[in-house]
Short mmCIF file of C-alpha atoms and ligand atoms in Angstrom, two decimals:
data_model
loop_
_atom_site.label_atom_id
_atom_site.label_comp_id
_atom_site.label_asym_id
_atom_site.label_seq_id
_atom_site.Cartn_x
_atom_site.Cartn_y
_atom_site.Cartn_z
CA MET W 1 82.72 -40.74 25.89
CA LYS W 2 83.53 -43.74 28.06
CA ILE W 3 86.29 -44.51 30.56
CA SER W 4 88.59 -47.11 29.00
CA LYS W 5 91.41 -47.14 31.55
CA LEU W 6 91.74 -46.46 35.28
CA LYS W 7 95.06 -46.22 37.12
CA VAL W 8 95.37 -45.81 40.89
CA THR W 9 98.88 -45.03 42.16
CA GLN W 10 100.17 -44.38 45.66
CA ALA W 11 102.92 -41.78 45.80
CA ALA W 12 105.26 -40.94 48.69
CA THR W 13 106.99 -37.56 48.77
CA HIS W 14 109.32 -35.95 51.27
CA ASP W 15 107.76 -33.82 54.00
CA GLN W 16 109.52 -31.35 56.28
CA PRO W 17 109.54 -31.98 60.07
CA LEU W 18 106.56 -29.74 60.82
CA LEU W 19 105.08 -29.70 64.32
CA ASN W 20 101.45 -29.77 65.40
CA SER W 21 99.50 -30.89 68.44
CA THR W 22 100.01 -34.57 67.60
CA GLY W 23 103.79 -34.35 67.21
CA VAL W 24 106.00 -34.10 64.15
CA HIS W 25 105.22 -34.85 60.52
CA GLU W 26 106.73 -38.09 59.27
CA SER W 27 109.56 -37.96 56.76
CA PHE W 28 107.24 -38.47 53.82
CA ARG W 29 103.58 -38.14 53.05
CA VAL W 30 101.50 -40.57 51.01
CA ARG W 31 99.05 -39.43 48.35
CA THR W 32 96.83 -41.40 45.97
CA ILE W 33 96.72 -40.37 42.32
CA VAL W 34 93.78 -41.47 40.14
CA GLN W 35 94.18 -41.32 36.36
CA ILE W 36 91.62 -42.16 33.72
CA GLU W 37 91.67 -42.41 29.93
CA THR W 38 88.59 -42.31 27.73
CA ASP W 39 87.78 -44.10 24.49
CA ASP W 40 87.78 -40.76 22.64
CA GLY W 41 91.33 -39.95 23.74
CA PHE W 42 90.97 -37.71 26.80
CA THR W 43 92.77 -38.10 30.13
CA GLY W 44 91.86 -37.01 33.63
CA ALA W 45 93.70 -36.92 36.96
CA GLY W 46 92.71 -36.62 40.60
CA GLU W 47 94.57 -36.75 43.90
CA THR W 48 93.69 -37.39 47.52
CA TYR W 49 95.38 -37.93 50.85
CA GLN W 50 96.88 -41.15 52.14
CA ASP W 51 96.44 -44.51 50.45
CA GLN W 52 92.82 -44.75 49.30
CA SER W 53 93.44 -47.48 46.70
CA ALA W 54 91.55 -50.12 48.71
CA VAL W 55 88.43 -47.94 48.59
CA ILE W 56 88.72 -47.00 44.93
CA GLU W 57 89.60 -50.41 43.45
CA PRO W 58 86.24 -52.13 44.19
CA ASN W 59 84.62 -49.42 42.02
CA ARG W 60 86.85 -50.23 39.05
CA GLU W 61 84.39 -52.63 37.45
CA TRP W 62 81.60 -50.11 36.92
CA LEU W 63 83.89 -47.12 36.34
CA ILE W 64 85.30 -48.80 33.21
CA GLY W 65 82.73 -47.95 30.54
CA TRP W 66 81.22 -45.06 32.56
CA ASP W 67 80.70 -41.67 30.89
CA PRO W 68 82.82 -39.22 32.95
CA ARG W 69 80.30 -36.45 32.29
CA GLN W 70 77.73 -38.36 34.37
CA ILE W 71 79.07 -37.09 37.68
CA THR W 72 75.84 -37.26 39.67
CA GLY W 73 75.24 -40.90 38.83
CA ALA W 74 78.84 -41.79 39.56
CA ARG W 75 78.66 -40.05 42.94
CA MET W 76 75.51 -42.04 43.80
CA ARG W 77 77.06 -45.28 42.67
CA PHE W 78 80.49 -44.87 44.28
CA HIS W 79 80.78 -47.07 47.34
CA GLY W 80 83.25 -46.89 50.17
CA SER W 81 83.61 -50.49 51.27
CA THR W 82 87.05 -51.93 50.68
CA ALA W 83 87.62 -55.35 49.21
CA SER W 84 88.15 -56.69 52.75
CA GLY W 85 84.78 -55.30 53.80
CA THR W 86 86.17 -52.54 56.03
CA LYS W 87 84.93 -49.01 55.56
CA GLY W 88 87.43 -46.66 53.95
CA ASP W 89 87.37 -42.90 53.62
CA THR W 90 84.68 -42.70 50.97
CA SER W 91 84.68 -38.90 50.72
CA ALA W 92 88.43 -38.70 50.18
CA ALA W 93 88.47 -41.56 47.69
CA TRP W 94 85.52 -40.16 45.77
CA ALA W 95 87.14 -36.70 45.69
CA ALA W 96 90.07 -38.08 43.67
CA VAL W 97 87.80 -40.03 41.30
CA GLU W 98 85.44 -37.08 40.79
CA THR W 99 88.37 -34.74 40.05
CA ALA W 100 89.65 -37.16 37.38
CA LEU W 101 86.17 -37.44 35.79
CA LEU W 102 85.71 -33.65 35.80
CA ASP W 103 89.21 -33.13 34.38
CA ALA W 104 88.53 -35.42 31.40
CA ALA W 105 84.98 -34.12 30.86
CA ALA W 106 86.15 -30.49 30.95
CA LYS W 107 88.92 -31.27 28.46
CA GLN W 108 86.38 -32.81 26.12
CA ALA W 109 84.26 -29.65 26.46
CA GLY W 110 87.37 -27.53 25.84
CA LEU W 111 86.89 -25.58 29.08
CA PRO W 112 88.92 -25.00 32.24
CA LEU W 113 87.39 -27.17 34.97
CA CYS W 114 85.87 -24.25 36.93
CA ASP W 115 84.12 -23.05 33.77
CA TYR W 116 82.86 -26.54 33.00
CA ILE W 117 81.09 -26.75 36.39
CA GLY W 118 79.14 -23.52 35.99
CA GLY W 119 81.70 -20.79 35.59
CA ARG W 120 84.14 -18.91 37.71
CA ALA W 121 83.56 -16.35 40.42
CA ARG W 122 87.16 -15.16 40.07
CA ASP W 123 90.16 -15.55 37.75
CA ARG W 124 92.65 -15.93 40.58
CA VAL W 125 92.41 -17.29 44.11
CA GLU W 126 94.02 -15.84 47.23
CA TRP W 127 95.86 -18.17 49.64
CA ALA W 128 97.18 -18.00 53.19
CA ALA W 129 100.70 -18.76 54.41
CA TYR W 130 100.49 -22.01 56.37
CA LEU W 131 103.17 -21.54 59.04
CA PHE W 132 104.48 -24.18 61.43
CA TYR W 133 106.90 -24.53 64.29
CA LYS W 134 109.38 -26.99 62.86
CA PHE W 135 112.73 -28.66 63.06
CA ALA W 136 115.37 -28.00 60.42
CA ASP W 137 114.84 -30.21 57.39
CA GLU W 138 117.38 -33.07 57.12
CA ASN W 139 117.64 -32.65 53.35
CA GLY W 140 117.72 -28.89 53.48
CA GLN W 141 116.71 -28.63 49.84
CA GLY W 142 113.19 -27.26 50.17
CA GLU W 143 112.06 -24.20 48.30
CA VAL W 144 111.26 -22.28 51.50
CA ALA W 145 111.90 -22.28 55.26
CA THR W 146 114.11 -25.34 55.50
CA GLY W 147 115.59 -24.09 58.80
CA ALA W 148 114.23 -24.59 62.30
CA ALA W 149 111.45 -22.48 63.84
CA LEU W 150 111.23 -23.52 67.47
CA ASP W 151 110.31 -20.28 69.19
CA PRO W 152 108.22 -17.16 68.45
CA ALA W 153 111.15 -15.28 66.90
CA GLY W 154 111.94 -18.22 64.60
CA PHE W 155 108.28 -18.41 63.65
CA VAL W 156 108.29 -14.75 62.60
CA ARG W 157 111.40 -15.35 60.48
CA GLN W 158 109.58 -18.17 58.70
CA ALA W 159 106.62 -15.85 58.09
CA GLU W 160 108.99 -13.27 56.60
CA GLU W 161 110.32 -15.91 54.18
CA PHE W 162 106.82 -16.89 53.09
CA VAL W 163 105.67 -13.30 52.65
CA ALA W 164 108.81 -12.35 50.71
CA LYS W 165 108.63 -15.38 48.43
CA TYR W 166 104.89 -15.75 47.80
CA GLY W 167 103.35 -12.40 48.78
CA PHE W 168 100.77 -13.86 51.16
CA LYS W 169 98.75 -11.34 53.18
CA ALA W 170 96.96 -13.89 55.38
CA LEU W 171 99.13 -15.79 57.86
CA LYS W 172 98.09 -18.96 59.65
CA ILE W 173 99.78 -20.04 62.87
CA LYS W 174 99.71 -23.79 63.33
CA GLY W 175 99.81 -23.81 67.12
CA GLY W 176 99.12 -26.37 69.80
CA PHE W 177 102.55 -27.97 69.95
CA PHE W 178 104.05 -25.69 72.60
CA HIS W 179 102.35 -24.28 75.65
CA PRO W 180 99.56 -21.81 74.75
CA ASP W 181 101.60 -18.93 76.18
CA VAL W 182 104.17 -19.59 73.44
CA ASP W 183 101.40 -19.37 70.83
CA ILE W 184 100.17 -16.10 72.36
CA GLU W 185 103.69 -14.65 72.16
CA THR W 186 104.05 -15.83 68.56
CA PHE W 187 100.75 -14.13 67.73
CA ARG W 188 101.92 -10.91 69.40
CA LEU W 189 105.26 -10.84 67.55
CA LEU W 190 103.70 -11.78 64.23
CA ARG W 191 101.14 -9.00 64.54
CA LYS W 192 103.86 -6.53 65.45
CA ARG W 193 105.83 -7.49 62.34
CA PHE W 194 102.77 -7.75 60.04
CA PRO W 195 100.30 -5.01 61.06
CA LYS W 196 96.64 -5.04 60.18
CA SER W 197 97.08 -1.49 58.86
CA GLU W 198 99.27 -2.97 56.09
CA GLY W 199 96.56 -5.45 55.15
CA TYR W 200 97.84 -8.53 56.98
CA GLU W 201 95.41 -10.99 58.56
CA ILE W 202 96.44 -13.59 61.14
CA ARG W 203 94.62 -16.77 62.18
CA ILE W 204 95.62 -19.50 64.62
CA ASP W 205 94.83 -23.23 64.71
CA PRO W 206 95.94 -25.47 67.64
CA ASN W 207 93.99 -28.49 66.32
CA ALA W 208 91.51 -28.73 69.20
CA VAL W 209 94.16 -29.31 71.86
CA TRP W 210 92.97 -26.57 74.23
CA THR W 211 90.27 -26.83 76.88
CA VAL W 212 87.36 -24.37 76.81
CA GLU W 213 89.03 -22.40 79.62
CA THR W 214 92.35 -22.18 77.78
CA SER W 215 90.58 -21.25 74.53
CA ILE W 216 88.84 -18.37 76.31
CA ARG W 217 92.11 -17.29 77.95
CA VAL W 218 93.97 -17.29 74.61
CA ALA W 219 91.07 -15.51 72.88
CA LYS W 220 91.14 -12.77 75.53
CA ALA W 221 94.93 -12.44 75.19
CA ILE W 222 94.94 -12.11 71.38
CA GLU W 223 91.75 -10.06 70.89
CA GLN W 224 93.87 -6.89 70.91
CA TYR W 225 95.80 -8.20 67.85
CA GLU W 226 92.59 -8.56 65.81
CA PRO W 227 92.70 -12.23 64.75
CA GLN W 228 90.91 -13.12 61.52
CA TYR W 229 89.47 -16.18 63.26
CA LEU W 230 90.28 -18.80 65.87
CA GLU W 231 90.38 -22.22 64.21
CA ASP W 232 89.48 -25.35 66.20
CA PRO W 233 90.81 -24.07 69.52
CA THR W 234 88.86 -26.80 71.26
CA ASP W 235 86.99 -29.99 70.55
CA THR W 236 83.24 -30.09 69.96
CA ILE W 237 80.71 -27.69 68.41
CA GLU W 238 79.20 -27.25 71.88
CA MET W 239 82.58 -26.35 73.40
CA HIS W 240 83.14 -23.74 70.67
CA ALA W 241 79.69 -22.31 71.42
CA GLU W 242 80.83 -21.89 75.03
CA VAL W 243 84.05 -20.12 73.93
CA LYS W 244 81.96 -17.84 71.71
CA ARG W 245 80.03 -16.60 74.74
CA HIS W 246 83.26 -14.94 75.93
CA THR W 247 84.74 -13.47 72.74
CA ASP W 248 83.74 -11.84 69.46
CA ILE W 249 86.54 -13.60 67.54
CA PRO W 250 84.89 -15.81 64.89
CA MET W 251 85.30 -19.56 65.42
CA ALA W 252 86.42 -21.58 62.39
CA SER W 253 86.71 -25.34 61.90
CA ASN W 254 87.85 -28.13 59.67
CA MET W 255 87.53 -30.67 62.50
CA CYS W 256 84.17 -30.54 64.31
CA VAL W 257 82.35 -29.29 61.20
CA SER W 258 84.00 -31.20 58.35
CA ALA W 259 81.14 -33.12 56.72
CA PHE W 260 77.48 -32.56 55.78
CA ALA W 261 76.46 -34.63 58.82
CA HIS W 262 77.95 -31.93 61.10
CA VAL W 263 75.91 -29.10 59.62
CA ARG W 264 72.68 -29.67 61.52
CA PRO W 265 74.40 -29.90 64.94
CA ASN W 266 76.18 -26.65 64.13
CA VAL W 267 72.89 -25.00 63.16
CA LEU W 268 71.40 -26.09 66.50
CA GLN W 269 74.39 -25.30 68.72
CA GLY W 270 75.95 -22.38 66.85
CA GLY W 271 79.62 -23.09 67.66
CA ILE W 272 81.29 -22.50 64.30
CA ASP W 273 81.08 -19.29 62.21
CA VAL W 274 83.54 -20.13 59.43
CA ILE W 275 83.83 -23.47 57.67
CA LEU W 276 87.12 -24.52 56.15
CA GLY W 277 85.87 -26.33 53.08
CA ASP W 278 87.93 -29.14 51.61
CA HIS W 279 86.89 -31.13 48.58
CA HIS W 280 88.82 -34.13 49.95
CA HIS W 281 86.79 -34.14 53.19
CA TRP W 282 83.36 -33.06 52.00
CA GLY W 283 83.32 -35.35 48.96
CA GLY W 284 84.54 -33.60 45.84
CA ILE W 285 84.73 -30.29 44.02
CA LEU W 286 80.96 -30.16 43.47
CA ALA W 287 80.48 -30.77 47.21
CA PHE W 288 82.79 -27.81 47.85
CA LYS W 289 80.38 -25.67 45.83
CA GLU W 290 77.50 -27.10 47.84
CA THR W 291 79.33 -26.16 51.04
CA GLY W 292 79.39 -22.63 49.67
CA VAL W 293 75.61 -22.67 49.26
CA LEU W 294 75.25 -23.91 52.85
CA CYS W 295 77.41 -21.06 54.10
CA ARG W 296 75.37 -18.55 52.10
CA VAL W 297 72.10 -19.88 53.54
CA MET W 298 73.42 -20.01 57.11
CA GLY W 299 75.41 -16.78 57.01
CA TRP W 300 78.66 -18.63 57.74
CA GLY W 301 82.02 -17.70 56.30
CA LEU W 302 83.85 -20.06 53.95
CA SER W 303 87.59 -20.57 53.96
CA GLY W 304 89.68 -23.47 52.63
CA HIS W 305 91.48 -26.32 54.41
CA SER W 306 94.66 -27.90 53.09
CA ASN W 307 96.82 -30.87 53.93
CA ASN W 308 99.92 -32.09 52.11
CA SER W 309 98.71 -31.40 48.58
CA LEU W 310 100.76 -32.10 45.49
CA GLY W 311 100.08 -30.30 42.21
CA VAL W 312 96.96 -32.21 41.17
CA SER W 313 95.19 -31.50 44.48
CA GLN W 314 96.40 -27.90 44.49
CA ALA W 315 94.94 -27.42 40.99
CA ALA W 316 91.67 -29.06 42.10
CA MET W 317 91.49 -26.70 45.10
CA LEU W 318 92.23 -23.78 42.81
CA HIS W 319 89.29 -24.62 40.53
CA ALA W 320 86.98 -25.38 43.47
CA CYS W 321 87.81 -22.02 45.06
CA ALA W 322 87.51 -20.18 41.73
CA ALA W 323 84.06 -21.69 41.11
CA THR W 324 82.64 -20.92 44.57
CA PRO W 325 81.46 -17.31 45.01
CA GLU W 326 80.87 -17.71 48.76
CA LEU W 327 84.58 -18.24 49.49
CA ASN W 328 85.37 -15.11 51.50
CA PHE W 329 88.70 -15.88 53.18
CA PRO W 330 92.09 -16.71 51.66
CA ALA W 331 92.26 -20.52 51.63
CA ASP W 332 94.96 -22.48 53.42
CA THR W 333 97.55 -24.10 51.21
CA HIS W 334 100.16 -26.64 52.19
CA TYR W 335 101.62 -26.47 48.69
CA PRO W 336 104.78 -24.44 49.50
CA TRP W 337 105.87 -27.35 51.72
CA THR W 338 105.67 -29.70 48.70
CA ASP W 339 109.23 -29.00 48.04
CA THR W 340 112.28 -31.17 48.41
CA ASP W 341 111.27 -33.70 45.77
CA GLY W 342 109.49 -31.23 43.54
CA ASP W 343 106.03 -32.05 42.25
CA ILE W 344 104.41 -34.82 40.21
CA ILE W 345 103.12 -32.47 37.51
CA LYS W 346 104.80 -31.52 34.25
CA GLY W 347 106.45 -28.15 33.89
CA GLY W 348 107.33 -27.54 37.54
CA LYS W 349 105.16 -26.37 40.39
CA LEU W 350 102.15 -24.09 40.07
CA GLN W 351 103.19 -20.58 41.03
CA PHE W 352 101.92 -18.05 43.56
CA LYS W 353 102.09 -14.35 42.74
CA ASP W 354 101.32 -11.65 45.32
CA GLY W 355 99.58 -14.31 47.43
CA TYR W 356 97.34 -15.43 44.57
CA MET W 357 97.32 -18.26 42.04
CA GLU W 358 95.86 -17.77 38.57
CA VAL W 359 93.40 -20.27 37.14
CA PRO W 360 95.21 -21.98 34.21
CA ASP W 361 93.81 -21.33 30.71
CA ALA W 362 94.15 -24.95 29.54
CA PRO W 363 91.04 -27.15 29.46
CA GLY W 364 90.43 -29.35 32.52
CA LEU W 365 92.55 -28.93 35.64
CA GLY W 366 95.31 -27.36 33.59
CA VAL W 367 98.00 -29.69 34.93
CA GLU W 368 99.31 -32.99 33.57
CA VAL W 369 100.90 -35.79 35.58
CA ASP W 370 104.61 -36.36 34.94
CA GLU W 371 104.67 -40.16 34.64
CA ASP W 372 108.37 -40.49 35.47
CA ALA W 373 108.03 -38.37 38.59
CA LEU W 374 104.97 -40.35 39.68
CA ALA W 375 106.72 -43.69 39.09
CA GLU W 376 109.67 -42.55 41.18
CA ARG W 377 107.42 -41.61 44.10
CA HIS W 378 105.46 -44.83 43.76
CA ASP W 379 108.76 -46.74 44.08
CA ARG W 380 109.46 -44.86 47.28
CA PHE W 381 105.99 -45.77 48.56
CA LEU W 382 106.75 -49.46 47.93
CA ARG W 383 110.34 -49.31 49.16
CA ASP W 384 110.56 -46.99 52.17
CA THR W 385 108.90 -46.67 55.54
CA PRO W 386 108.54 -43.12 56.76
CA SER W 387 110.54 -42.17 59.84
CA ASN W 388 108.37 -40.76 62.61
CA ARG W 389 111.27 -38.49 63.62
CA SER W 390 110.51 -38.92 67.31
CA GLU W 391 114.21 -38.59 68.09
CA MET W 392 113.89 -34.93 67.12
CA ILE W 393 111.28 -34.38 69.82
CA LEU W 394 113.35 -36.27 72.36
CA ALA W 395 116.36 -34.12 71.50
CA LEU W 396 114.24 -31.07 72.23
CA ASP W 397 112.87 -32.51 75.46
CA PRO W 398 114.11 -35.89 76.74
CA GLY W 399 111.11 -35.93 79.10
CA ALA W 400 108.55 -35.87 76.28
CA LYS W 401 106.58 -39.11 76.18
CA PRO W 402 104.77 -40.88 73.41
CA ARG W 403 101.34 -42.24 74.31
CA ASP W 404 99.65 -45.36 72.99
CA GLY W 405 102.55 -46.14 70.72
CA SER W 406 102.37 -42.84 68.89
CA TRP W 407 102.92 -39.17 69.64
CA THR W 408 99.23 -38.44 69.51
CA GLY W 409 98.20 -36.42 72.52
CA PHE W 410 101.68 -36.39 73.99
CA ASN W 411 102.50 -33.80 76.61
CA PHE W 412 105.11 -31.27 75.75
CA PRO W 413 107.00 -29.92 77.47
CA ASN W 414 106.27 -32.04 80.50
CA TYR W 415 102.78 -30.86 81.21
CA SER W 416 100.73 -33.22 83.30
CA LYS W 417 97.35 -32.63 81.70
CA PRO W 418 96.45 -34.48 78.50
CA ARG W 419 95.42 -31.16 76.99
CA TRP W 420 96.01 -27.58 77.90
MG1 MG L 501 92.68 -26.86 60.96
#
């Protein structure tokens, strides 16, 4: 079994105007799709975030002729330097290549991917509703929550849509765009509408935009609503350790602990209790399993991080979560927001039921790339430039100011400090 063909394709798909601490999502997201074919007639697909083609292409020469079942050797050999000599995101690029190799190898073995890599811990995986403050979508054709959610009441309405449509029991507040008092009020209203006694869990993630003092203040204010965890309220592991001295709410992260290099500092400083694993960040599906082992050894919780996934990445996350017994929180999924354009996989989107997604029975990932859909999104990648939608923010607050040419770290609404 040898790789005979490698195809790396950038794809741009519509994204809704979702808000986070850095501003508003651009009008489309870019993903990289890796596809392989083998000399014995199998295919494999992988996906990762942004355009990683410059990192993957220099590996083409040795990948052609490589046996996709030799994952360990491929992982050791994969290098992250781009053709121009700059360092790319090796972990993210490798994650897409590894997924494609595992997909083809599992198909050849006749097994679903999670069974090929050692077997499943569960037949279905539970996910969390990933809820955002947002502007109304210009296209208005999404499968869920295309309207605006610009205050706590609007946020609760969005949560109701997600719960009604997908059955999620865990709800994630993407905070940090508005003043922390707005996030506290959203938490209060959400908890009132979705009580713990009915099995609902609520978590909040302001993407490290709060100071230690603000993080402690918010933690104290929401303790009574029994948060599942507080995700990246502030910046460093050390700062989280300080917040932890003032609250029993578990601290979670996909920012300050998001790679193997961050594990030792977290062991020493003890800031983060729950890791949000992500095979794109940690370097593949097998690395996700290794993250699980780390969590078991250290007594940390394991949840899942998600960002802008299309169907191939969602399937990869599904298998990674199914194959990792240590996963003990519903994983985040951005997949419901993959909407207006539909997906790049055949047969329509993967489906949630009662907050869960079933592992497909088919060998490999269980999804196949729709070549026409992919070609269409590749054309958009070549043709269009995403709008940064900053006029939407200015319409909301004419005094809002971009910094350093982007909206990163901007102050809204008109707060003088760079972070709350
Ligand atoms: Mg996060």
